[in-house]
Amino acid sequence: DLQRFDYEKYTVRMNTFRRNEQLIISLNHHAKCTSVAQIQVIWCDLENEPPMEVLHHPSGKVVVEKHHRNSLNERFVIMSPTPTIGIFSMDDDVLRPCQALDSAFFQWTRN
């Protein structure tokens, strides 16, 4: 059974690789979207640790998944349970307006 929360909030899964500045810009932007419950960062960089600004993002919405394989397909390997049924998958260089994400999500929940 879907809960009311499942019709109001969604999770963003964000793929990234060695574009820390762009990642932080994207996190800062998408964390401001009120319908985003959580942002899961898929970290596949085996040689570097995520920046502190990502690990301790002030929004409280960011979770970092450290994957042990460097593959674009890791975006589909969910290590952290998502708090929502709805999940958007995007790359760190994509900035979508909150209204556009919300519109797509609410359209999806109606079907």
PDB file of N, CA and C in Angstrom:
ATOM      1  N   ASP A   1       0.823  -1.189   0.000  1.00  0.00           N
ATOM      2  CA  ASP A   1       0.000   0.000   0.000  1.00  0.00           C
ATOM      3  C   ASP A   1       0.867   1.254   0.000  1.00  0.00           C
ATOM      4  N   LEU A   2       0.513   2.174  -0.845  1.00  0.00           N
ATOM      5  CA  LEU A   2       1.226   3.440  -0.876  1.00  0.00           C
ATOM      6  C   LEU A   2       0.707   4.356   0.221  1.00  0.00           C
ATOM      7  N   GLN A   3       1.634   5.071   0.838  1.00  0.00           N
ATOM      8  CA  GLN A   3       1.288   6.034   1.872  1.00  0.00           C
ATOM      9  C   GLN A   3       1.178   7.418   1.241  1.00  0.00           C
ATOM     10  N   ARG A   4       0.576   8.348   1.950  1.00  0.00           N
ATOM     11  CA  ARG A   4       0.451   9.721   1.456  1.00  0.00           C
ATOM     12  C   ARG A   4       1.823  10.297   1.073  1.00  0.00           C
ATOM     13  N   PHE A   5       2.856   9.984   1.891  1.00  0.00           N
ATOM     14  CA  PHE A   5       4.226  10.436   1.655  1.00  0.00           C
ATOM     15  C   PHE A   5       4.691  10.052   0.244  1.00  0.00           C
ATOM     16  N   ASP A   6       4.284   8.856  -0.222  1.00  0.00           N
ATOM     17  CA  ASP A   6       4.708   8.369  -1.535  1.00  0.00           C
ATOM     18  C   ASP A   6       4.136   9.193  -2.683  1.00  0.00           C
ATOM     19  N   TYR A   7       3.084   9.946  -2.424  1.00  0.00           N
ATOM     20  CA  TYR A   7       2.486  10.810  -3.434  1.00  0.00           C
ATOM     21  C   TYR A   7       3.001  12.248  -3.347  1.00  0.00           C
ATOM     22  N   GLU A   8       3.799  12.543  -2.317  1.00  0.00           N
ATOM     23  CA  GLU A   8       4.266  13.911  -2.086  1.00  0.00           C
ATOM     24  C   GLU A   8       5.769  14.100  -2.231  1.00  0.00           C
ATOM     25  N   LYS A   9       6.543  13.032  -2.045  1.00  0.00           N
ATOM     26  CA  LYS A   9       8.004  13.141  -2.022  1.00  0.00           C
ATOM     27  C   LYS A   9       8.636  12.086  -2.924  1.00  0.00           C
ATOM     28  N   TYR A  10       9.845  12.393  -3.382  1.00  0.00           N
ATOM     29  CA  TYR A  10      10.606  11.443  -4.194  1.00  0.00           C
ATOM     30  C   TYR A  10      12.088  11.525  -3.837  1.00  0.00           C
ATOM     31  N   THR A  11      12.821  10.523  -4.264  1.00  0.00           N
ATOM     32  CA  THR A  11      14.261  10.412  -4.035  1.00  0.00           C
ATOM     33  C   THR A  11      14.982  10.685  -5.350  1.00  0.00           C
ATOM     34  N   VAL A  12      16.105  11.392  -5.273  1.00  0.00           N
ATOM     35  CA  VAL A  12      16.965  11.613  -6.438  1.00  0.00           C
ATOM     36  C   VAL A  12      18.219  10.769  -6.251  1.00  0.00           C
ATOM     37  N   ARG A  13      18.529   9.937  -7.242  1.00  0.00           N
ATOM     38  CA  ARG A  13      19.791   9.186  -7.243  1.00  0.00           C
ATOM     39  C   ARG A  13      20.695   9.863  -8.258  1.00  0.00           C
ATOM     40  N   MET A  14      21.863  10.307  -7.786  1.00  0.00           N
ATOM     41  CA  MET A  14      22.743  11.130  -8.609  1.00  0.00           C
ATOM     42  C   MET A  14      24.086  10.438  -8.829  1.00  0.00           C
ATOM     43  N   ASN A  15      24.359  10.154 -10.088  1.00  0.00           N
ATOM     44  CA  ASN A  15      25.628   9.558 -10.471  1.00  0.00           C
ATOM     45  C   ASN A  15      26.677  10.656 -10.609  1.00  0.00           C
ATOM     46  N   THR A  16      27.890  10.386 -10.141  1.00  0.00           N
ATOM     47  CA  THR A  16      28.961  11.375 -10.228  1.00  0.00           C
ATOM     48  C   THR A  16      30.299  10.676 -10.388  1.00  0.00           C
ATOM     49  N   PHE A  17      31.240  11.374 -10.998  1.00  0.00           N
ATOM     50  CA  PHE A  17      32.607  10.860 -11.077  1.00  0.00           C
ATOM     51  C   PHE A  17      33.566  12.013 -11.336  1.00  0.00           C
ATOM     52  N   ARG A  18      34.294  12.375 -10.313  1.00  0.00           N
ATOM     53  CA  ARG A  18      35.374  13.367 -10.386  1.00  0.00           C
ATOM     54  C   ARG A  18      34.951  14.721 -10.952  1.00  0.00           C
ATOM     55  N   ARG A  19      33.768  15.148 -10.580  1.00  0.00           N
ATOM     56  CA  ARG A  19      33.296  16.492 -10.916  1.00  0.00           C
ATOM     57  C   ARG A  19      32.735  17.103  -9.634  1.00  0.00           C
ATOM     58  N   ASN A  20      33.598  17.224  -8.630  1.00  0.00           N
ATOM     59  CA  ASN A  20      33.130  17.635  -7.308  1.00  0.00           C
ATOM     60  C   ASN A  20      32.428  18.994  -7.306  1.00  0.00           C
ATOM     61  N   GLU A  21      32.966  19.953  -8.030  1.00  0.00           N
ATOM     62  CA  GLU A  21      32.336  21.274  -8.054  1.00  0.00           C
ATOM     63  C   GLU A  21      30.939  21.196  -8.643  1.00  0.00           C
ATOM     64  N   GLN A  22      30.821  20.460  -9.747  1.00  0.00           N
ATOM     65  CA  GLN A  22      29.505  20.307 -10.376  1.00  0.00           C
ATOM     66  C   GLN A  22      28.548  19.534  -9.466  1.00  0.00           C
ATOM     67  N   LEU A  23      29.049  18.522  -8.791  1.00  0.00           N
ATOM     68  CA  LEU A  23      28.230  17.744  -7.856  1.00  0.00           C
ATOM     69  C   LEU A  23      27.663  18.645  -6.765  1.00  0.00           C
ATOM     70  N   ILE A  24      28.494  19.480  -6.184  1.00  0.00           N
ATOM     71  CA  ILE A  24      28.036  20.364  -5.102  1.00  0.00           C
ATOM     72  C   ILE A  24      27.001  21.369  -5.618  1.00  0.00           C
ATOM     73  N   ILE A  25      27.211  21.890  -6.812  1.00  0.00           N
ATOM     74  CA  ILE A  25      26.219  22.799  -7.413  1.00  0.00           C
ATOM     75  C   ILE A  25      24.884  22.071  -7.577  1.00  0.00           C
ATOM     76  N   SER A  26      24.943  20.864  -8.086  1.00  0.00           N
ATOM     77  CA  SER A  26      23.725  20.092  -8.312  1.00  0.00           C
ATOM     78  C   SER A  26      23.034  19.723  -6.994  1.00  0.00           C
ATOM     79  N   LEU A  27      23.821  19.315  -6.001  1.00  0.00           N
ATOM     80  CA  LEU A  27      23.240  18.994  -4.689  1.00  0.00           C
ATOM     81  C   LEU A  27      22.577  20.220  -4.071  1.00  0.00           C
ATOM     82  N   ASN A  28      23.264  21.355  -4.115  1.00  0.00           N
ATOM     83  CA  ASN A  28      22.702  22.581  -3.543  1.00  0.00           C
ATOM     84  C   ASN A  28      21.388  22.955  -4.223  1.00  0.00           C
ATOM     85  N   HIS A  29      21.353  22.798  -5.527  1.00  0.00           N
ATOM     86  CA  HIS A  29      20.133  23.123  -6.278  1.00  0.00           C
ATOM     87  C   HIS A  29      18.991  22.164  -5.937  1.00  0.00           C
ATOM     88  N   HIS A  30      19.224  20.871  -6.097  1.00  0.00           N
ATOM     89  CA  HIS A  30      18.142  19.899  -5.928  1.00  0.00           C
ATOM     90  C   HIS A  30      17.715  19.732  -4.462  1.00  0.00           C
ATOM     91  N   ALA A  31      18.598  20.026  -3.539  1.00  0.00           N
ATOM     92  CA  ALA A  31      18.226  19.938  -2.117  1.00  0.00           C
ATOM     93  C   ALA A  31      17.194  21.000  -1.749  1.00  0.00           C
ATOM     94  N   LYS A  32      17.121  22.071  -2.532  1.00  0.00           N
ATOM     95  CA  LYS A  32      16.137  23.133  -2.272  1.00  0.00           C
ATOM     96  C   LYS A  32      14.729  22.748  -2.728  1.00  0.00           C
ATOM     97  N   CYS A  33      14.609  21.706  -3.512  1.00  0.00           N
ATOM     98  CA  CYS A  33      13.293  21.265  -3.991  1.00  0.00           C
ATOM     99  C   CYS A  33      12.534  20.643  -2.820  1.00  0.00           C
ATOM    100  N   THR A  34      11.404  21.209  -2.481  1.00  0.00           N
ATOM    101  CA  THR A  34      10.678  20.762  -1.282  1.00  0.00           C
ATOM    102  C   THR A  34      10.139  19.343  -1.412  1.00  0.00           C
ATOM    103  N   SER A  35       9.925  18.860  -2.630  1.00  0.00           N
ATOM    104  CA  SER A  35       9.405  17.503  -2.808  1.00  0.00           C
ATOM    105  C   SER A  35      10.498  16.436  -2.796  1.00  0.00           C
ATOM    106  N   VAL A  36      11.759  16.853  -2.770  1.00  0.00           N
ATOM    107  CA  VAL A  36      12.868  15.894  -2.693  1.00  0.00           C
ATOM    108  C   VAL A  36      13.057  15.473  -1.241  1.00  0.00           C
ATOM    109  N   ALA A  37      12.826  14.191  -0.982  1.00  0.00           N
ATOM    110  CA  ALA A  37      12.995  13.662   0.372  1.00  0.00           C
ATOM    111  C   ALA A  37      14.462  13.356   0.658  1.00  0.00           C
ATOM    112  N   GLN A  38      15.164  12.848  -0.357  1.00  0.00           N
ATOM    113  CA  GLN A  38      16.559  12.434  -0.163  1.00  0.00           C
ATOM    114  C   GLN A  38      17.277  12.482  -1.502  1.00  0.00           C
ATOM    115  N   ILE A  39      18.579  12.755  -1.433  1.00  0.00           N
ATOM    116  CA  ILE A  39      19.449  12.673  -2.612  1.00  0.00           C
ATOM    117  C   ILE A  39      20.516  11.635  -2.311  1.00  0.00           C
ATOM    118  N   GLN A  40      20.535  10.586  -3.095  1.00  0.00           N
ATOM    119  CA  GLN A  40      21.530   9.532  -2.922  1.00  0.00           C
ATOM    120  C   GLN A  40      22.614   9.721  -3.977  1.00  0.00           C
ATOM    121  N   VAL A  41      23.835   9.953  -3.517  1.00  0.00           N
ATOM    122  CA  VAL A  41      24.977  10.151  -4.407  1.00  0.00           C
ATOM    123  C   VAL A  41      25.642   8.803  -4.622  1.00  0.00           C
ATOM    124  N   ILE A  42      25.760   8.404  -5.885  1.00  0.00           N
ATOM    125  CA  ILE A  42      26.431   7.150  -6.227  1.00  0.00           C
ATOM    126  C   ILE A  42      27.894   7.474  -6.479  1.00  0.00           C
ATOM    127  N   TRP A  43      28.737   7.150  -5.497  1.00  0.00           N
ATOM    128  CA  TRP A  43      30.168   7.484  -5.541  1.00  0.00           C
ATOM    129  C   TRP A  43      30.945   6.259  -5.995  1.00  0.00           C
ATOM    130  N   CYS A  44      31.508   6.326  -7.206  1.00  0.00           N
ATOM    131  CA  CYS A  44      32.238   5.187  -7.784  1.00  0.00           C
ATOM    132  C   CYS A  44      33.729   5.456  -7.943  1.00  0.00           C
ATOM    133  N   ASP A  45      34.207   6.532  -7.377  1.00  0.00           N
ATOM    134  CA  ASP A  45      35.627   6.887  -7.477  1.00  0.00           C
ATOM    135  C   ASP A  45      36.396   6.082  -6.434  1.00  0.00           C
ATOM    136  N   LEU A  46      37.099   5.077  -6.888  1.00  0.00           N
ATOM    137  CA  LEU A  46      37.812   4.173  -5.983  1.00  0.00           C
ATOM    138  C   LEU A  46      39.082   4.787  -5.405  1.00  0.00           C
ATOM    139  N   GLU A  47      39.560   5.888  -6.008  1.00  0.00           N
ATOM    140  CA  GLU A  47      40.815   6.493  -5.576  1.00  0.00           C
ATOM    141  C   GLU A  47      40.636   7.700  -4.667  1.00  0.00           C
ATOM    142  N   ASN A  48      39.465   8.304  -4.652  1.00  0.00           N
ATOM    143  CA  ASN A  48      39.233   9.525  -3.882  1.00  0.00           C
ATOM    144  C   ASN A  48      37.995   9.392  -3.003  1.00  0.00           C
ATOM    145  N   GLU A  49      38.023  10.083  -1.894  1.00  0.00           N
ATOM    146  CA  GLU A  49      36.878  10.125  -0.989  1.00  0.00           C
ATOM    147  C   GLU A  49      35.962  11.284  -1.376  1.00  0.00           C
ATOM    148  N   PRO A  50      34.685  11.179  -1.063  1.00  0.00           N
ATOM    149  CA  PRO A  50      33.786  12.300  -1.334  1.00  0.00           C
ATOM    150  C   PRO A  50      34.182  13.530  -0.515  1.00  0.00           C
ATOM    151  N   PRO A  51      33.973  14.721  -1.045  1.00  0.00           N
ATOM    152  CA  PRO A  51      34.296  15.945  -0.301  1.00  0.00           C
ATOM    153  C   PRO A  51      33.442  16.066   0.957  1.00  0.00           C
ATOM    154  N   MET A  52      33.975  16.739   1.946  1.00  0.00           N
ATOM    155  CA  MET A  52      33.245  16.938   3.201  1.00  0.00           C
ATOM    156  C   MET A  52      31.929  17.671   2.964  1.00  0.00           C
ATOM    157  N   GLU A  53      31.897  18.605   1.988  1.00  0.00           N
ATOM    158  CA  GLU A  53      30.664  19.345   1.682  1.00  0.00           C
ATOM    159  C   GLU A  53      29.552  18.428   1.204  1.00  0.00           C
ATOM    160  N   VAL A  54      29.932  17.272   0.676  1.00  0.00           N
ATOM    161  CA  VAL A  54      28.955  16.281   0.222  1.00  0.00           C
ATOM    162  C   VAL A  54      28.571  15.373   1.387  1.00  0.00           C
ATOM    163  N   LEU A  55      29.582  14.868   2.090  1.00  0.00           N
ATOM    164  CA  LEU A  55      29.322  13.963   3.219  1.00  0.00           C
ATOM    165  C   LEU A  55      28.486  14.614   4.309  1.00  0.00           C
ATOM    166  N   HIS A  56      28.684  15.905   4.513  1.00  0.00           N
ATOM    167  CA  HIS A  56      27.972  16.643   5.565  1.00  0.00           C
ATOM    168  C   HIS A  56      27.185  17.796   4.942  1.00  0.00           C
ATOM    169  N   HIS A  57      26.402  17.486   3.947  1.00  0.00           N
ATOM    170  CA  HIS A  57      25.652  18.528   3.242  1.00  0.00           C
ATOM    171  C   HIS A  57      24.658  19.183   4.199  1.00  0.00           C
ATOM    172  N   PRO A  58      24.611  20.508   4.215  1.00  0.00           N
ATOM    173  CA  PRO A  58      23.774  21.220   5.186  1.00  0.00           C
ATOM    174  C   PRO A  58      22.277  20.954   5.060  1.00  0.00           C
ATOM    175  N   SER A  59      21.835  20.429   3.922  1.00  0.00           N
ATOM    176  CA  SER A  59      20.404  20.163   3.743  1.00  0.00           C
ATOM    177  C   SER A  59      19.922  18.994   4.599  1.00  0.00           C
ATOM    178  N   GLY A  60      20.850  18.106   4.954  1.00  0.00           N
ATOM    179  CA  GLY A  60      20.451  16.897   5.670  1.00  0.00           C
ATOM    180  C   GLY A  60      19.773  15.877   4.767  1.00  0.00           C
ATOM    181  N   LYS A  61      19.719  16.154   3.470  1.00  0.00           N
ATOM    182  CA  LYS A  61      19.038  15.268   2.522  1.00  0.00           C
ATOM    183  C   LYS A  61      19.976  14.319   1.784  1.00  0.00           C
ATOM    184  N   VAL A  62      21.289  14.505   1.942  1.00  0.00           N
ATOM    185  CA  VAL A  62      22.260  13.782   1.110  1.00  0.00           C
ATOM    186  C   VAL A  62      22.791  12.533   1.812  1.00  0.00           C
ATOM    187  N   VAL A  63      22.750  11.424   1.075  1.00  0.00           N
ATOM    188  CA  VAL A  63      23.324  10.153   1.516  1.00  0.00           C
ATOM    189  C   VAL A  63      24.321   9.730   0.436  1.00  0.00           C
ATOM    190  N   VAL A  64      25.512   9.318   0.843  1.00  0.00           N
ATOM    191  CA  VAL A  64      26.530   8.900  -0.119  1.00  0.00           C
ATOM    192  C   VAL A  64      26.656   7.385  -0.085  1.00  0.00           C
ATOM    193  N   GLU A  65      26.493   6.786  -1.244  1.00  0.00           N
ATOM    194  CA  GLU A  65      26.727   5.352  -1.393  1.00  0.00           C
ATOM    195  C   GLU A  65      28.098   5.165  -2.034  1.00  0.00           C
ATOM    196  N   LYS A  66      29.004   4.516  -1.330  1.00  0.00           N
ATOM    197  CA  LYS A  66      30.329   4.249  -1.887  1.00  0.00           C
ATOM    198  C   LYS A  66      30.305   2.879  -2.549  1.00  0.00           C
ATOM    199  N   HIS A  67      30.395   2.902  -3.863  1.00  0.00           N
ATOM    200  CA  HIS A  67      30.381   1.664  -4.634  1.00  0.00           C
ATOM    201  C   HIS A  67      31.818   1.205  -4.877  1.00  0.00           C
ATOM    202  N   HIS A  68      31.990  -0.088  -5.040  1.00  0.00           N
ATOM    203  CA  HIS A  68      33.331  -0.667  -5.187  1.00  0.00           C
ATOM    204  C   HIS A  68      33.642  -1.035  -6.633  1.00  0.00           C
ATOM    205  N   ARG A  69      32.826  -0.504  -7.525  1.00  0.00           N
ATOM    206  CA  ARG A  69      33.022  -0.726  -8.948  1.00  0.00           C
ATOM    207  C   ARG A  69      32.783   0.583  -9.669  1.00  0.00           C
ATOM    208  N   ASN A  70      33.620   0.912 -10.611  1.00  0.00           N
ATOM    209  CA  ASN A  70      33.448   2.130 -11.393  1.00  0.00           C
ATOM    210  C   ASN A  70      32.695   1.773 -12.670  1.00  0.00           C
ATOM    211  N   SER A  71      31.381   1.927 -12.608  1.00  0.00           N
ATOM    212  CA  SER A  71      30.543   1.601 -13.751  1.00  0.00           C
ATOM    213  C   SER A  71      29.304   2.483 -13.738  1.00  0.00           C
ATOM    214  N   LEU A  72      28.887   2.923 -14.917  1.00  0.00           N
ATOM    215  CA  LEU A  72      27.658   3.696 -15.010  1.00  0.00           C
ATOM    216  C   LEU A  72      26.453   2.886 -14.538  1.00  0.00           C
ATOM    217  N   ASN A  73      26.546   1.582 -14.632  1.00  0.00           N
ATOM    218  CA  ASN A  73      25.444   0.714 -14.214  1.00  0.00           C
ATOM    219  C   ASN A  73      25.260   0.676 -12.701  1.00  0.00           C
ATOM    220  N   GLU A  74      26.213   1.192 -11.955  1.00  0.00           N
ATOM    221  CA  GLU A  74      26.087   1.200 -10.494  1.00  0.00           C
ATOM    222  C   GLU A  74      24.904   2.062 -10.039  1.00  0.00           C
ATOM    223  N   ARG A  75      24.446   2.963 -10.888  1.00  0.00           N
ATOM    224  CA  ARG A  75      23.274   3.782 -10.540  1.00  0.00           C
ATOM    225  C   ARG A  75      22.050   2.907 -10.274  1.00  0.00           C
ATOM    226  N   PHE A  76      22.045   1.708 -10.827  1.00  0.00           N
ATOM    227  CA  PHE A  76      20.912   0.806 -10.651  1.00  0.00           C
ATOM    228  C   PHE A  76      21.094  -0.149  -9.470  1.00  0.00           C
ATOM    229  N   VAL A  77      22.256  -0.089  -8.827  1.00  0.00           N
ATOM    230  CA  VAL A  77      22.534  -0.923  -7.653  1.00  0.00           C
ATOM    231  C   VAL A  77      22.247  -0.072  -6.420  1.00  0.00           C
ATOM    232  N   ILE A  78      21.101  -0.277  -5.827  1.00  0.00           N
ATOM    233  CA  ILE A  78      20.678   0.545  -4.694  1.00  0.00           C
ATOM    234  C   ILE A  78      21.184  -0.091  -3.397  1.00  0.00           C
ATOM    235  N   MET A  79      22.122   0.595  -2.752  1.00  0.00           N
ATOM    236  CA  MET A  79      22.713   0.092  -1.509  1.00  0.00           C
ATOM    237  C   MET A  79      21.999   0.648  -0.279  1.00  0.00           C
ATOM    238  N   SER A  80      21.498   1.864  -0.378  1.00  0.00           N
ATOM    239  CA  SER A  80      20.791   2.505   0.731  1.00  0.00           C
ATOM    240  C   SER A  80      19.299   2.448   0.436  1.00  0.00           C
ATOM    241  N   PRO A  81      18.505   1.980   1.379  1.00  0.00           N
ATOM    242  CA  PRO A  81      17.058   1.960   1.122  1.00  0.00           C
ATOM    243  C   PRO A  81      16.555   3.374   0.819  1.00  0.00           C
ATOM    244  N   THR A  82      15.684   3.480  -0.159  1.00  0.00           N
ATOM    245  CA  THR A  82      15.124   4.777  -0.502  1.00  0.00           C
ATOM    246  C   THR A  82      13.914   5.039   0.396  1.00  0.00           C
ATOM    247  N   PRO A  83      13.754   6.271   0.857  1.00  0.00           N
ATOM    248  CA  PRO A  83      12.629   6.581   1.726  1.00  0.00           C
ATOM    249  C   PRO A  83      11.310   6.716   0.964  1.00  0.00           C
ATOM    250  N   THR A  84      11.380   6.678  -0.374  1.00  0.00           N
ATOM    251  CA  THR A  84      10.196   6.888  -1.193  1.00  0.00           C
ATOM    252  C   THR A  84      10.084   5.806  -2.257  1.00  0.00           C
ATOM    253  N   ILE A  85       8.884   5.690  -2.805  1.00  0.00           N
ATOM    254  CA  ILE A  85       8.667   4.785  -3.932  1.00  0.00           C
ATOM    255  C   ILE A  85       9.201   5.420  -5.216  1.00  0.00           C
ATOM    256  N   GLY A  86       8.961   6.721  -5.376  1.00  0.00           N
ATOM    257  CA  GLY A  86       9.398   7.435  -6.573  1.00  0.00           C
ATOM    258  C   GLY A  86      10.879   7.756  -6.525  1.00  0.00           C
ATOM    259  N   ILE A  87      11.581   7.441  -7.622  1.00  0.00           N
ATOM    260  CA  ILE A  87      13.028   7.671  -7.703  1.00  0.00           C
ATOM    261  C   ILE A  87      13.351   8.299  -9.058  1.00  0.00           C
ATOM    262  N   PHE A  88      14.070   9.422  -9.032  1.00  0.00           N
ATOM    263  CA  PHE A  88      14.623  10.023 -10.245  1.00  0.00           C
ATOM    264  C   PHE A  88      16.098   9.668 -10.296  1.00  0.00           C
ATOM    265  N   SER A  89      16.567   9.230 -11.453  1.00  0.00           N
ATOM    266  CA  SER A  89      17.986   8.958 -11.652  1.00  0.00           C
ATOM    267  C   SER A  89      18.532  10.053 -12.561  1.00  0.00           C
ATOM    268  N   MET A  90      19.617  10.712 -12.114  1.00  0.00           N
ATOM    269  CA  MET A  90      20.214  11.769 -12.934  1.00  0.00           C
ATOM    270  C   MET A  90      21.712  11.857 -12.672  1.00  0.00           C
ATOM    271  N   ASP A  91      22.386  12.541 -13.575  1.00  0.00           N
ATOM    272  CA  ASP A  91      23.814  12.769 -13.428  1.00  0.00           C
ATOM    273  C   ASP A  91      24.047  14.103 -12.733  1.00  0.00           C
ATOM    274  N   ASP A  92      25.259  14.275 -12.206  1.00  0.00           N
ATOM    275  CA  ASP A  92      25.588  15.482 -11.450  1.00  0.00           C
ATOM    276  C   ASP A  92      25.651  16.743 -12.304  1.00  0.00           C
ATOM    277  N   ASP A  93      25.714  16.593 -13.614  1.00  0.00           N
ATOM    278  CA  ASP A  93      25.780  17.772 -14.477  1.00  0.00           C
ATOM    279  C   ASP A  93      24.406  18.187 -15.010  1.00  0.00           C
ATOM    280  N   VAL A  94      23.362  17.618 -14.448  1.00  0.00           N
ATOM    281  CA  VAL A  94      21.996  17.940 -14.855  1.00  0.00           C
ATOM    282  C   VAL A  94      21.349  18.795 -13.765  1.00  0.00           C
ATOM    283  N   LEU A  95      20.867  19.962 -14.158  1.00  0.00           N
ATOM    284  CA  LEU A  95      20.125  20.821 -13.236  1.00  0.00           C
ATOM    285  C   LEU A  95      18.715  20.978 -13.790  1.00  0.00           C
ATOM    286  N   ARG A  96      17.770  20.354 -13.129  1.00  0.00           N
ATOM    287  CA  ARG A  96      16.373  20.464 -13.541  1.00  0.00           C
ATOM    288  C   ARG A  96      15.651  21.398 -12.582  1.00  0.00           C
ATOM    289  N   PRO A  97      14.801  22.267 -13.091  1.00  0.00           N
ATOM    290  CA  PRO A  97      14.010  23.101 -12.180  1.00  0.00           C
ATOM    291  C   PRO A  97      13.142  22.213 -11.284  1.00  0.00           C
ATOM    292  N   CYS A  98      12.991  22.621 -10.048  1.00  0.00           N
ATOM    293  CA  CYS A  98      12.166  21.853  -9.102  1.00  0.00           C
ATOM    294  C   CYS A  98      10.772  21.627  -9.668  1.00  0.00           C
ATOM    295  N   GLN A  99      10.224  22.646 -10.289  1.00  0.00           N
ATOM    296  CA  GLN A  99       8.877  22.546 -10.840  1.00  0.00           C
ATOM    297  C   GLN A  99       8.800  21.469 -11.924  1.00  0.00           C
ATOM    298  N   ALA A 100       9.849  21.317 -12.723  1.00  0.00           N
ATOM    299  CA  ALA A 100       9.863  20.294 -13.771  1.00  0.00           C
ATOM    300  C   ALA A 100       9.920  18.898 -13.158  1.00  0.00           C
ATOM    301  N   LEU A 101      10.756  18.719 -12.138  1.00  0.00           N
ATOM    302  CA  LEU A 101      10.811  17.423 -11.456  1.00  0.00           C
ATOM    303  C   LEU A 101       9.471  17.101 -10.807  1.00  0.00           C
ATOM    304  N   ASP A 102       8.912  18.101 -10.110  1.00  0.00           N
ATOM    305  CA  ASP A 102       7.616  17.892  -9.449  1.00  0.00           C
ATOM    306  C   ASP A 102       6.541  17.529 -10.461  1.00  0.00           C
ATOM    307  N   SER A 103       6.506  18.228 -11.572  1.00  0.00           N
ATOM    308  CA  SER A 103       5.494  17.970 -12.594  1.00  0.00           C
ATOM    309  C   SER A 103       5.587  16.536 -13.110  1.00  0.00           C
ATOM    310  N   ALA A 104       6.801  16.091 -13.413  1.00  0.00           N
ATOM    311  CA  ALA A 104       6.986  14.718 -13.881  1.00  0.00           C
ATOM    312  C   ALA A 104       6.583  13.710 -12.797  1.00  0.00           C
ATOM    313  N   PHE A 105       6.974  13.977 -11.569  1.00  0.00           N
ATOM    314  CA  PHE A 105       6.646  13.070 -10.464  1.00  0.00           C
ATOM    315  C   PHE A 105       5.143  12.980 -10.245  1.00  0.00           C
ATOM    316  N   PHE A 106       4.481  14.120 -10.178  1.00  0.00           N
ATOM    317  CA  PHE A 106       3.042  14.106  -9.914  1.00  0.00           C
ATOM    318  C   PHE A 106       2.270  13.489 -11.075  1.00  0.00           C
ATOM    319  N   GLN A 107       2.759  13.654 -12.279  1.00  0.00           N
ATOM    320  CA  GLN A 107       2.159  12.967 -13.438  1.00  0.00           C
ATOM    321  C   GLN A 107       2.312  11.458 -13.271  1.00  0.00           C
ATOM    322  N   TRP A 108       3.475  11.021 -12.834  1.00  0.00           N
ATOM    323  CA  TRP A 108       3.741   9.592 -12.637  1.00  0.00           C
ATOM    324  C   TRP A 108       2.826   9.017 -11.552  1.00  0.00           C
ATOM    325  N   THR A 109       2.601   9.762 -10.476  1.00  0.00           N
ATOM    326  CA  THR A 109       1.765   9.239  -9.381  1.00  0.00           C
ATOM    327  C   THR A 109       0.302   9.105  -9.785  1.00  0.00           C
ATOM    328  N   ARG A 110      -0.113   9.855 -10.787  1.00  0.00           N
ATOM    329  CA  ARG A 110      -1.519   9.761 -11.233  1.00  0.00           C
ATOM    330  C   ARG A 110      -1.773   8.515 -12.078  1.00  0.00           C
ATOM    331  N   ASN A 111      -0.723   7.859 -12.511  1.00  0.00           N
ATOM    332  CA  ASN A 111      -0.898   6.690 -13.401  1.00  0.00           C
ATOM    333  C   ASN A 111      -0.547   5.391 -12.737  1.00  0.00           C
TER     334      ASN A 111
END
